[in-house]
Amino acid sequence: MLSTVQEIIGLRAAQLYIVIFVFITVCYSVSCLFSYFRPHLRQLPGPFLARFTRLYKVYISLKGDSHIEYQKLHDKYGPIIRTGPNAVSIGDAAMIPEVYLQGSLYQKSSYITGFTFTIDGQSMENIFTSRDAAQHKIMRSSVAAKYSLSSMLQLEPLFDKCIPLFVAHMDKRAGTAIDFGEWLSWFSFDLTGLLSFQEMFGFMDQARDINGAIGAGWATMTYGAIVGQFPAAHKYLFGNPTLVGILDRIWEKNPINMIQQTAYAAMKKYDLEKPTNMRGDLLEYLRQKQLKDSTIMDEREIMNNILIFFIGAVDTNSTALRAIFYYLVKTPRTYVTLVQELQDADAKGLLSDVLSFQEGQKLPYLQACIKEAMRMHPTVGSPFDRVVPKGGAVLNGQFIPEGTDIGITGWVTQRDKAVFGADADFFRPERWIEVDEMQVRRMDKNMLAFGLGNRSCIGKHVAMMVLTKTVGQIVRNFDMEWASEKEEWDTTCRMQVRQTGVVMRLTRRG
Ligand code: HEM
């Protein structure tokens, strides 16, 4: 083909390559120039490179510090900045209601494209990735009841099986320095298995990342963060069932396979045993739903829901737990206060052997520590992008054209000194307790830890149960100290902000 073209136009190979290169360079430069001058966006401040190309966002994603970068950018350029040819970041919580609280008016942008799963040879949208308002509504409402608070309380006996196991593992290692951050990941994976289909994977028992599942989950985050900038590429990469099929055969032990295979085995077991007691796990709910109406919940949809439960829960819960323990240990005064609250409640006979969720909810300092750590370290580090609807929007007096990706990150709004006070950069749980309701509401309006609106976190109740019960039970039993040679942890943002180097020493309290 190439040689025919050469013959026709009479060029040598080298000359032809130069022509192709020049042609592509000119096209790319022209499209960059168009991007730069995009009406209404060109007057917005922001980093120079971002005006031309999406590669700026890829660059800060790969650098791994976008959670910090967005803070710096807003400090430098103000509340509305241009972060891409067609992307804007907002740094003022006053604009949260416009972007996130208008039902489905502002649809999710394509930043989540890379997070679809291939199930039985078919690439499927899920609750997190769906950008079609009607499809998302059906998906979300079909499982909403299971994620409700009352339904989540049925899961409590499963927590009470897993948390004592975690405590026992900590007992075995008491007095030695351990990578507590890793342990939280292993605990979270095992717990999620129990809540999903009553099976633990054995991460805690083996004290290792089985099949490299947690590491591979992180690689998926990196893939998602980059492909989110070039969503059209996804269908040729991990959104391509043929490619995924080949990879699955070469790499049998990949984590999604591992979860799927364990889930299929658990489904078979469930069907065989036909349990009549209310087990409370997600699989039971989905199977029962399917029995009532298999058009809403077919076999693939069951697996889709199980996978999103895992992807939604494992890393987010462990990241939040790491943040809470880190800030408590690094601010010893707060650790002592929390121990005192737990001991006082214990002395009054208010606590069960394994702290119940309801008991934990009645401990104001515990709840304040959780909220404050999630303020200091929101799990998601990049803005949750939405698309400006038809007709455009006026934000802070600035017209933003329709089709623009627009987003806000909690890493900016949750450190706003005008709202949280001059000490907003410090962990101080008391800020949630010592003020009146009006100030709490004011601070809550800046909080994006679980997102807001119709795309906010559906798993918030599960998460609050994990955090309340786990933190309460560990702090109740152990003293903890920082045992890393390094003074600080390391944080890397690939959409989620993961921490490494959380080395601690736990000592059983007498
Ligand atoms: C501390 C733990 C957690 C944090 C901080 C967290 C955070 C978030 C945030 C910020 C969003 C909104 C993203 C956006 O607007 O684009 C979200 C959505 C979501 N989360 Fe969580 N999450 C946590 C735990 C969980 C758990 C335990 C589950 C499942 C059991 C879960 C499942 C989901 C799902 C399915 C969505 C998508 C909802 C939708 O688009 O309708 N999350 N989460």
Coordinates of C-alpha atoms and ligand atoms in Angstrom, one line a residue:
M1 CA 0.0 0.0 0.0
L2 CA 2.8 2.4 1.1
S3 CA 4.9 1.5 -1.9
T4 CA 1.9 2.1 -4.3
V5 CA 1.4 5.6 -2.7
Q6 CA 5.2 6.2 -3.2
E7 CA 5.0 5.2 -6.8
I8 CA 2.0 7.4 -7.5
I9 CA 3.5 10.5 -6.0
G10 CA 7.0 9.6 -6.9
L11 CA 8.6 10.0 -3.5
R12 CA 11.4 8.0 -1.8
A13 CA 10.6 6.3 1.5
A14 CA 12.5 8.8 3.7
Q15 CA 10.8 11.7 2.0
L16 CA 7.4 10.1 2.5
Y17 CA 8.0 9.6 6.2
I18 CA 9.0 13.3 6.5
V19 CA 5.8 14.3 4.7
I20 CA 3.7 12.2 7.0
F21 CA 5.5 13.5 10.1
V22 CA 5.1 17.1 9.0
F23 CA 1.4 16.5 8.2
I24 CA 0.7 15.0 11.7
T25 CA 2.7 17.7 13.4
V26 CA 0.8 20.5 11.6
C27 CA -2.6 18.9 12.3
Y28 CA -1.7 18.5 16.0
S29 CA -0.4 22.1 16.2
V30 CA -3.5 23.4 14.6
S31 CA -5.7 21.5 17.0
C32 CA -3.6 22.7 19.9
L33 CA -4.1 26.3 18.7
F34 CA -7.8 25.8 18.4
S35 CA -7.8 24.5 22.0
Y36 CA -5.8 27.5 23.2
F37 CA -8.3 29.9 21.7
R38 CA -11.5 28.0 22.8
P39 CA -14.1 30.8 23.3
H40 CA -14.9 31.6 27.0
L41 CA -12.1 29.3 28.3
R42 CA -9.2 31.2 26.8
Q43 CA -9.5 34.0 29.4
L44 CA -9.4 31.7 32.4
P45 CA -6.2 31.5 34.3
G46 CA -4.3 28.3 34.7
P47 CA -1.1 26.5 33.7
F48 CA 0.2 27.3 30.2
L49 CA 0.5 23.7 29.0
A50 CA -3.0 22.8 30.1
R51 CA -4.5 25.3 27.5
F52 CA -3.1 23.2 24.6
T53 CA -3.3 19.6 25.6
R54 CA -4.8 16.9 27.9
L55 CA -1.3 15.7 28.4
Y56 CA -1.0 18.2 31.2
K57 CA -3.5 16.2 33.2
V58 CA -1.8 12.9 32.3
Y59 CA 1.5 14.5 33.4
I60 CA 0.2 15.4 36.9
S61 CA -1.5 12.0 37.2
L62 CA 1.8 10.2 36.5
K63 CA 3.7 12.6 38.8
G64 CA 1.3 11.3 41.4
D65 CA 0.7 14.5 43.3
S66 CA -2.4 16.0 41.7
H67 CA -4.1 16.2 45.1
I68 CA -1.3 18.7 46.1
E69 CA -1.0 20.3 42.7
Y70 CA -4.7 21.3 42.6
Q71 CA -4.2 23.1 45.9
K72 CA -1.2 25.0 44.6
L73 CA -3.0 25.9 41.3
H74 CA -6.0 27.3 43.1
D75 CA -3.7 29.2 45.5
K76 CA -1.9 30.7 42.6
Y77 CA -4.7 31.3 40.0
G78 CA -7.9 31.6 42.0
P79 CA -11.2 29.8 42.3
I80 CA -11.9 29.0 38.5
I81 CA -8.9 27.7 36.5
R82 CA -8.4 26.0 33.2
T83 CA -6.8 22.6 33.6
G84 CA -7.2 21.3 30.0
P85 CA -8.2 22.3 26.5
N86 CA -11.8 21.6 27.6
A87 CA -11.4 21.2 31.4
V88 CA -12.0 23.6 34.3
S89 CA -11.3 23.1 38.0
I90 CA -13.3 24.9 40.7
G91 CA -11.8 25.7 44.1
D92 CA -14.8 27.3 45.8
A93 CA -17.3 25.2 47.7
A94 CA -20.0 27.8 47.0
M95 CA -20.2 26.3 43.5
I96 CA -20.8 22.7 44.7
P97 CA -24.7 23.0 44.6
E98 CA -24.6 24.1 41.0
V99 CA -22.3 21.3 39.8
Y100 CA -23.3 18.3 42.0
L101 CA -26.8 19.0 43.5
Q102 CA -29.0 19.4 40.4
G103 CA -29.9 15.7 39.9
S104 CA -28.7 14.4 36.6
L105 CA -28.3 17.8 34.9
Y106 CA -24.5 17.7 35.1
Q107 CA -23.5 14.2 33.8
K108 CA -20.3 12.5 34.8
S109 CA -17.5 13.2 32.3
S110 CA -15.6 10.5 30.6
Y111 CA -12.9 10.4 33.3
I112 CA -14.4 7.1 34.6
T113 CA -14.4 5.3 31.3
G114 CA -11.5 3.0 32.2
F115 CA -13.4 1.4 35.0
T116 CA -15.8 -0.9 33.1
F117 CA -15.4 -4.6 33.6
T118 CA -15.4 -7.4 31.0
I119 CA -17.7 -10.1 32.2
D120 CA -18.1 -13.4 30.2
G121 CA -16.7 -11.7 27.1
Q122 CA -18.8 -8.5 27.3
S123 CA -17.6 -5.1 28.4
M124 CA -20.2 -3.7 30.8
E125 CA -21.0 -0.3 32.3
N126 CA -21.6 -0.3 36.1
I127 CA -23.1 2.1 38.6
F128 CA -19.8 4.0 38.9
T129 CA -19.1 4.3 35.1
S130 CA -22.6 4.8 33.6
R131 CA -23.0 8.2 32.0
D132 CA -26.5 7.6 30.8
A133 CA -28.9 9.1 33.4
A134 CA -31.7 6.6 32.7
Q135 CA -29.4 3.6 32.8
H136 CA -27.7 4.8 35.9
K137 CA -31.0 5.3 37.7
I138 CA -32.0 1.7 36.9
M139 CA -28.7 0.4 38.1
R140 CA -28.6 2.4 41.3
S141 CA -32.2 1.8 42.3
S142 CA -31.9 -1.9 41.7
V143 CA -29.5 -2.2 44.6
A144 CA -30.2 0.9 46.6
A145 CA -32.2 -1.0 49.3
K146 CA -29.2 -3.2 49.9
Y147 CA -26.9 -0.2 50.6
S148 CA -29.4 1.4 53.0
L149 CA -28.5 1.8 56.6
S150 CA -31.0 -0.7 57.9
S151 CA -29.9 -3.3 55.4
M152 CA -26.2 -2.7 56.2
L153 CA -26.9 -3.4 59.9
Q154 CA -27.7 -7.0 58.8
L155 CA -24.0 -7.2 57.8
E156 CA -22.8 -6.6 61.4
P157 CA -22.4 -10.2 62.4
L158 CA -20.0 -10.6 59.4
F159 CA -17.9 -7.6 60.7
D160 CA -17.9 -9.3 64.1
K161 CA -16.3 -12.4 62.5
C162 CA -13.6 -10.4 60.7
I163 CA -12.6 -7.7 63.2
P164 CA -11.6 -10.2 66.0
L165 CA -9.4 -12.0 63.5
F166 CA -7.7 -8.7 62.7
V167 CA -7.2 -8.0 66.4
A168 CA -5.8 -11.6 66.9
H169 CA -3.2 -11.0 64.1
M170 CA -2.3 -7.7 65.7
D171 CA -1.9 -9.5 69.0
K172 CA 0.5 -12.0 67.5
R173 CA 2.7 -9.1 66.2
A174 CA 2.3 -6.9 69.2
G175 CA 5.6 -5.1 70.1
T176 CA 7.1 -5.4 66.6
A177 CA 7.2 -2.8 63.8
I178 CA 4.8 -3.9 61.1
D179 CA 3.6 -2.3 57.8
F180 CA 0.2 -1.5 59.3
G181 CA -0.9 0.1 56.1
E182 CA -0.5 -3.2 54.3
W183 CA -2.4 -5.0 57.0
L184 CA -5.2 -2.6 56.6
S185 CA -5.4 -3.5 52.9
W186 CA -5.4 -7.3 53.7
F187 CA -8.1 -6.8 56.3
S188 CA -10.2 -4.7 53.9
F189 CA -10.0 -7.4 51.1
D190 CA -10.9 -10.2 53.5
L191 CA -13.8 -8.2 55.0
T192 CA -15.1 -7.2 51.6
G193 CA -15.1 -11.0 50.6
L194 CA -17.2 -11.8 53.7
L195 CA -19.7 -9.0 53.1
S196 CA -20.0 -9.9 49.4
F197 CA -20.4 -13.6 49.5
Q198 CA -19.3 -15.0 52.9
E199 CA -15.8 -15.9 51.7
M200 CA -12.5 -14.5 53.0
F201 CA -9.6 -14.8 50.6
G202 CA -7.0 -15.4 53.3
F203 CA -5.0 -12.2 52.9
M204 CA -4.6 -11.8 56.7
D205 CA -3.9 -15.5 57.3
Q206 CA -1.2 -15.5 54.6
A207 CA 0.0 -12.0 55.6
R208 CA 0.6 -11.2 51.9
D209 CA -0.9 -9.6 48.8
I210 CA -2.3 -12.9 47.3
N211 CA -1.8 -13.0 43.5
G212 CA -0.6 -9.4 43.8
A213 CA -4.3 -8.5 43.7
I214 CA -3.9 -5.3 45.7
G215 CA -0.9 -4.2 43.6
A216 CA -2.8 -4.9 40.4
G217 CA -5.8 -3.0 41.7
W218 CA -3.5 0.0 42.0
A219 CA -2.2 -0.5 38.5
T220 CA -5.8 -0.4 37.3
M221 CA -6.2 3.0 39.0
T222 CA -3.2 4.2 37.1
Y223 CA -4.7 2.9 33.8
G224 CA -8.0 4.5 34.6
A225 CA -6.5 7.9 35.5
I226 CA -4.6 8.0 32.2
V227 CA -7.3 6.5 29.9
G228 CA -9.8 8.9 31.5
Q229 CA -8.0 11.6 29.5
F230 CA -8.2 9.7 26.2
P231 CA -11.5 7.7 26.7
A232 CA -11.7 6.6 23.0
A233 CA -8.6 4.5 23.6
H234 CA -10.4 2.3 26.2
K235 CA -12.3 0.2 23.7
Y236 CA -9.0 -0.8 22.1
L237 CA -7.4 -1.6 25.5
F238 CA -9.0 -3.0 28.6
G239 CA -12.4 -2.3 27.3
N240 CA -11.8 -4.7 24.4
P241 CA -13.2 -8.2 25.3
T242 CA -10.9 -10.0 22.8
L243 CA -7.8 -8.4 24.3
V244 CA -9.0 -9.0 27.9
G245 CA -9.8 -12.6 26.9
I246 CA -6.2 -13.1 25.7
L247 CA -4.7 -11.4 28.8
D248 CA -6.9 -13.5 31.1
R249 CA -5.5 -16.7 29.5
I250 CA -1.9 -15.5 29.8
W251 CA -2.4 -14.1 33.3
E252 CA -4.7 -16.5 35.0
K253 CA -4.1 -15.0 38.4
N254 CA -5.3 -11.5 37.6
P255 CA -7.3 -10.0 40.5
I256 CA -10.6 -9.5 38.7
N257 CA -10.4 -13.2 37.7
M258 CA -9.7 -14.1 41.3
I259 CA -12.7 -12.2 42.5
Q260 CA -14.9 -13.6 39.7
Q261 CA -13.9 -17.2 40.3
T262 CA -14.4 -17.0 44.0
A263 CA -17.7 -15.3 43.5
Y264 CA -18.9 -18.0 41.0
A265 CA -17.9 -20.7 43.5
A266 CA -19.8 -18.9 46.2
M267 CA -22.8 -18.6 43.9
K268 CA -22.8 -22.3 43.2
K269 CA -22.5 -23.1 46.9
Y270 CA -25.4 -20.7 47.6
D271 CA -27.6 -22.4 45.0
L272 CA -26.7 -25.9 46.3
E273 CA -27.3 -25.1 49.9
K274 CA -30.3 -22.9 49.4
P275 CA -29.9 -21.2 52.8
T276 CA -33.1 -20.1 54.4
N277 CA -31.6 -18.0 57.2
M278 CA -31.0 -14.3 56.4
R279 CA -27.3 -14.3 55.7
G280 CA -27.3 -10.6 55.0
D281 CA -24.5 -10.6 52.4
L282 CA -24.6 -9.0 48.9
L283 CA -24.8 -12.2 47.0
E284 CA -27.9 -13.3 48.9
Y285 CA -29.6 -10.0 48.1
L286 CA -28.8 -10.2 44.4
R287 CA -29.9 -13.8 44.1
Q288 CA -33.2 -13.1 45.8
K289 CA -33.7 -10.1 43.5
Q290 CA -33.0 -12.3 40.5
L291 CA -35.5 -14.9 41.6
K292 CA -38.2 -12.2 41.7
D293 CA -37.2 -10.6 38.4
S294 CA -34.4 -12.0 36.3
T295 CA -34.9 -9.2 33.7
I296 CA -33.5 -6.7 36.1
M297 CA -30.8 -8.9 37.6
D298 CA -29.3 -11.5 35.2
E299 CA -26.2 -13.5 36.0
R300 CA -23.8 -11.0 34.5
E301 CA -25.4 -8.1 36.4
I302 CA -24.9 -10.0 39.6
M303 CA -21.2 -10.3 38.9
N304 CA -21.1 -6.7 37.8
N305 CA -22.5 -5.6 41.2
I306 CA -20.1 -7.9 43.1
L307 CA -17.1 -6.4 41.2
I308 CA -18.1 -2.8 41.8
F309 CA -18.7 -3.6 45.5
F310 CA -15.0 -4.8 45.6
I311 CA -13.6 -2.0 43.5
G312 CA -15.7 0.6 45.5
A313 CA -14.8 -0.8 48.9
V314 CA -11.3 -2.4 49.2
D315 CA -9.0 0.5 48.5
T316 CA -11.3 3.3 49.7
N317 CA -11.8 1.7 53.1
S318 CA -8.2 0.9 53.6
T319 CA -7.1 4.4 52.5
A320 CA -9.5 6.0 55.0
L321 CA -8.4 3.7 57.8
R322 CA -4.7 4.5 57.1
A323 CA -5.5 8.2 57.3
I324 CA -7.4 7.9 60.6
F325 CA -4.7 5.8 62.3
Y326 CA -1.9 8.0 60.9
Y327 CA -3.4 11.3 62.1
L328 CA -4.3 9.8 65.5
V329 CA -0.7 8.4 66.0
K330 CA 0.9 11.6 64.7
T331 CA -1.2 13.7 67.0
P332 CA -0.8 11.7 70.3
R333 CA -3.0 14.1 72.2
T334 CA -6.0 13.0 70.1
Y335 CA -5.1 9.3 70.6
V336 CA -5.1 9.7 74.4
T337 CA -8.5 11.5 74.2
L338 CA -10.0 8.8 72.1
V339 CA -8.7 6.1 74.4
Q340 CA -10.3 7.9 77.3
E341 CA -13.6 8.2 75.6
L342 CA -13.6 4.4 74.8
Q343 CA -12.5 3.5 78.4
D344 CA -15.2 5.7 80.0
A345 CA -17.9 4.1 77.8
D346 CA -16.4 0.7 78.6
A347 CA -16.5 1.4 82.4
K348 CA -20.1 2.3 82.1
G349 CA -20.8 -1.0 80.4
L350 CA -21.9 0.7 77.2
L351 CA -19.6 -1.3 74.8
S352 CA -20.0 -4.9 73.5
D353 CA -17.0 -7.2 73.2
V354 CA -16.7 -6.1 69.5
L355 CA -17.8 -2.5 69.4
S356 CA -21.2 -2.3 67.7
F357 CA -21.9 0.3 65.0
Q358 CA -24.6 1.9 67.1
E359 CA -22.4 2.1 70.1
G360 CA -19.6 3.7 68.1
Q361 CA -22.0 6.2 66.6
K362 CA -22.7 7.4 70.1
L363 CA -19.1 8.3 70.7
P364 CA -18.7 11.9 69.6
Y365 CA -14.9 12.0 69.7
L366 CA -14.5 8.8 67.7
Q367 CA -16.9 10.2 65.0
A368 CA -15.1 13.5 65.0
C369 CA -11.7 11.7 64.5
I370 CA -13.1 9.8 61.5
K371 CA -14.6 12.9 59.9
E372 CA -11.5 15.1 60.6
A373 CA -9.1 12.5 59.1
M374 CA -11.4 12.3 56.0
R375 CA -11.3 16.0 55.8
M376 CA -7.5 16.0 55.9
H377 CA -7.1 13.1 53.5
P378 CA -10.1 12.7 51.2
T379 CA -9.7 9.3 49.5
V380 CA -10.3 10.6 46.0
G381 CA -7.6 13.2 45.0
S382 CA -8.6 14.4 41.6
P383 CA -11.8 16.5 40.9
F384 CA -15.0 14.5 40.2
D385 CA -15.5 15.8 36.7
R386 CA -19.0 16.6 35.3
V387 CA -20.0 18.0 31.9
V388 CA -21.6 21.5 31.7
P389 CA -25.1 21.0 30.4
K390 CA -26.7 22.5 27.3
G391 CA -26.8 26.3 27.3
G392 CA -23.6 26.5 29.5
A393 CA -23.4 27.7 33.0
V394 CA -22.5 30.9 34.9
L395 CA -20.2 30.2 37.8
N396 CA -18.9 33.1 39.9
G397 CA -19.9 35.5 37.1
Q398 CA -17.9 33.5 34.6
F399 CA -19.6 31.9 31.6
I400 CA -18.5 28.3 31.0
P401 CA -19.6 26.8 27.7
E402 CA -21.7 23.6 27.4
G403 CA -19.6 20.4 27.1
T404 CA -16.8 21.7 29.3
D405 CA -15.5 19.1 31.9
I406 CA -15.8 20.8 35.3
G407 CA -14.9 19.4 38.7
I408 CA -14.1 20.1 42.3
T409 CA -11.8 18.3 44.6
G410 CA -12.2 18.0 48.4
W411 CA -8.4 18.4 48.7
V412 CA -9.1 22.1 48.0
T413 CA -12.5 22.8 49.6
Q414 CA -11.8 20.8 52.7
R415 CA -8.8 23.0 53.6
D416 CA -10.5 26.3 53.1
K417 CA -9.3 28.5 56.0
A418 CA -12.2 30.8 55.7
V419 CA -14.5 27.9 56.6
F420 CA -12.4 25.6 58.8
G421 CA -10.3 28.3 60.5
A422 CA -6.7 29.3 60.5
D423 CA -5.6 25.8 61.7
A424 CA -7.3 24.1 58.7
D425 CA -4.0 22.4 57.7
F426 CA -3.9 20.5 61.0
F427 CA -5.7 17.5 62.4
R428 CA -8.0 18.8 65.2
P429 CA -11.1 16.6 65.7
E430 CA -12.4 19.1 68.3
R431 CA -13.4 21.5 65.4
W432 CA -16.4 19.2 64.8
I433 CA -17.5 19.2 68.5
E434 CA -16.8 22.6 70.1
V435 CA -18.9 24.6 67.6
D436 CA -22.6 25.2 67.1
E437 CA -24.8 23.3 64.6
M438 CA -24.6 26.2 62.1
Q439 CA -20.8 26.0 61.9
V440 CA -21.0 22.2 61.5
R441 CA -23.4 22.7 58.6
R442 CA -21.1 25.3 57.1
M443 CA -18.1 22.9 57.3
D444 CA -20.3 20.0 56.0
K445 CA -21.1 22.0 52.9
N446 CA -17.3 22.0 52.0
M447 CA -17.0 18.2 52.5
L448 CA -16.7 16.1 49.4
A449 CA -15.2 13.0 51.0
F450 CA -18.1 10.8 49.8
G451 CA -19.0 13.0 46.9
L452 CA -22.4 14.7 46.8
G453 CA -25.7 14.4 44.9
N454 CA -27.1 11.6 42.8
R455 CA -23.6 10.2 42.1
S456 CA -22.4 10.3 45.7
C457 CA -21.0 7.2 47.3
I458 CA -23.6 4.5 47.5
G459 CA -21.4 2.6 50.0
K460 CA -21.2 5.3 52.6
H461 CA -23.0 3.3 55.3
V462 CA -20.8 0.3 54.7
A463 CA -17.7 2.6 54.9
M464 CA -18.9 4.3 58.1
M465 CA -19.4 0.9 59.7
V466 CA -16.0 -0.3 58.7
L467 CA -14.3 2.9 60.0
T468 CA -16.3 3.2 63.2
K469 CA -16.0 -0.5 64.3
T470 CA -12.3 -1.0 63.2
V471 CA -10.9 2.2 64.6
G472 CA -12.9 1.8 67.9
Q473 CA -11.9 -1.8 68.4
I474 CA -8.1 -1.3 67.7
V475 CA -7.8 1.9 69.7
R476 CA -9.7 0.3 72.6
N477 CA -7.2 -2.5 72.8
F478 CA -3.8 -1.2 71.6
D479 CA -1.4 1.6 72.1
M480 CA 0.2 2.6 68.8
E481 CA 3.4 4.3 67.9
W482 CA 5.0 5.4 64.6
A483 CA 7.8 2.9 63.9
S484 CA 9.0 3.9 60.4
E485 CA 12.6 5.1 59.9
K486 CA 11.1 7.9 57.8
E487 CA 9.4 10.7 59.6
E488 CA 6.4 10.8 57.1
W489 CA 4.3 8.5 55.0
D490 CA 4.4 8.8 51.2
T491 CA 1.2 9.6 49.2
T492 CA 0.5 9.0 45.5
C493 CA -2.6 10.1 43.7
R494 CA -4.0 8.1 40.8
M495 CA -7.5 9.4 41.3
Q496 CA -7.4 7.8 44.8
V497 CA -4.6 9.0 47.1
R498 CA -2.9 6.0 48.5
Q499 CA -0.4 6.1 51.3
T500 CA 2.6 3.9 51.7
G501 CA 5.2 3.5 54.5
V502 CA 2.7 3.5 57.4
V503 CA 4.8 1.4 59.7
M504 CA 3.5 1.2 63.3
R505 CA 4.2 -0.7 66.5
L506 CA 1.1 -1.9 68.4
T507 CA 1.2 -2.8 72.1
R508 CA -1.6 -4.6 73.8
R509 CA -2.9 -2.4 76.7
G510 CA -3.1 -4.3 80.0
Ligands
HEM1 C1 -14.2 5.4 53.1 C2 -14.6 4.7 52.1 C3 -15.2 5.4 50.8 C4 -15.0 6.6 50.3 C5 -14.1 7.7 50.8 C6 -15.7 6.7 49.0 C7 -15.8 7.8 48.2 C8 -16.6 7.9 47.1 C9 -16.8 9.1 46.3 C10 -16.1 10.4 46.6 C11 -17.6 8.8 45.3 C12 -18.2 9.8 44.2 C13 -17.3 9.8 43.0 C14 -17.8 10.8 42.0 O1 -18.7 11.7 42.3 O2 -17.4 10.7 40.8 C15 -18.0 7.4 45.4 C16 -18.9 6.7 44.6 C17 -19.2 5.4 44.7 N1 -18.8 4.6 45.8 FE1 -17.7 5.0 47.3 N2 -16.4 5.5 48.9 C18 -16.1 4.7 49.9 C19 -16.5 3.4 50.2 C20 -17.3 2.7 49.3 C21 -17.8 1.4 49.5 C22 -17.6 0.6 50.8 C23 -18.5 1.0 48.4 C24 -19.3 -0.3 48.2 C25 -19.6 -1.1 49.0 C26 -18.5 2.1 47.5 C27 -19.1 2.2 46.3 C28 -19.3 3.3 45.5 C29 -20.0 3.3 44.2 C30 -20.7 2.1 43.6 C31 -19.9 4.6 43.8 C32 -20.6 5.2 42.5 C33 -22.0 5.7 42.8 C34 -22.7 6.3 41.6 O3 -22.1 6.8 40.7 O4 -23.9 6.3 41.7 N3 -17.8 3.1 48.1 N4 -17.4 6.9 46.5

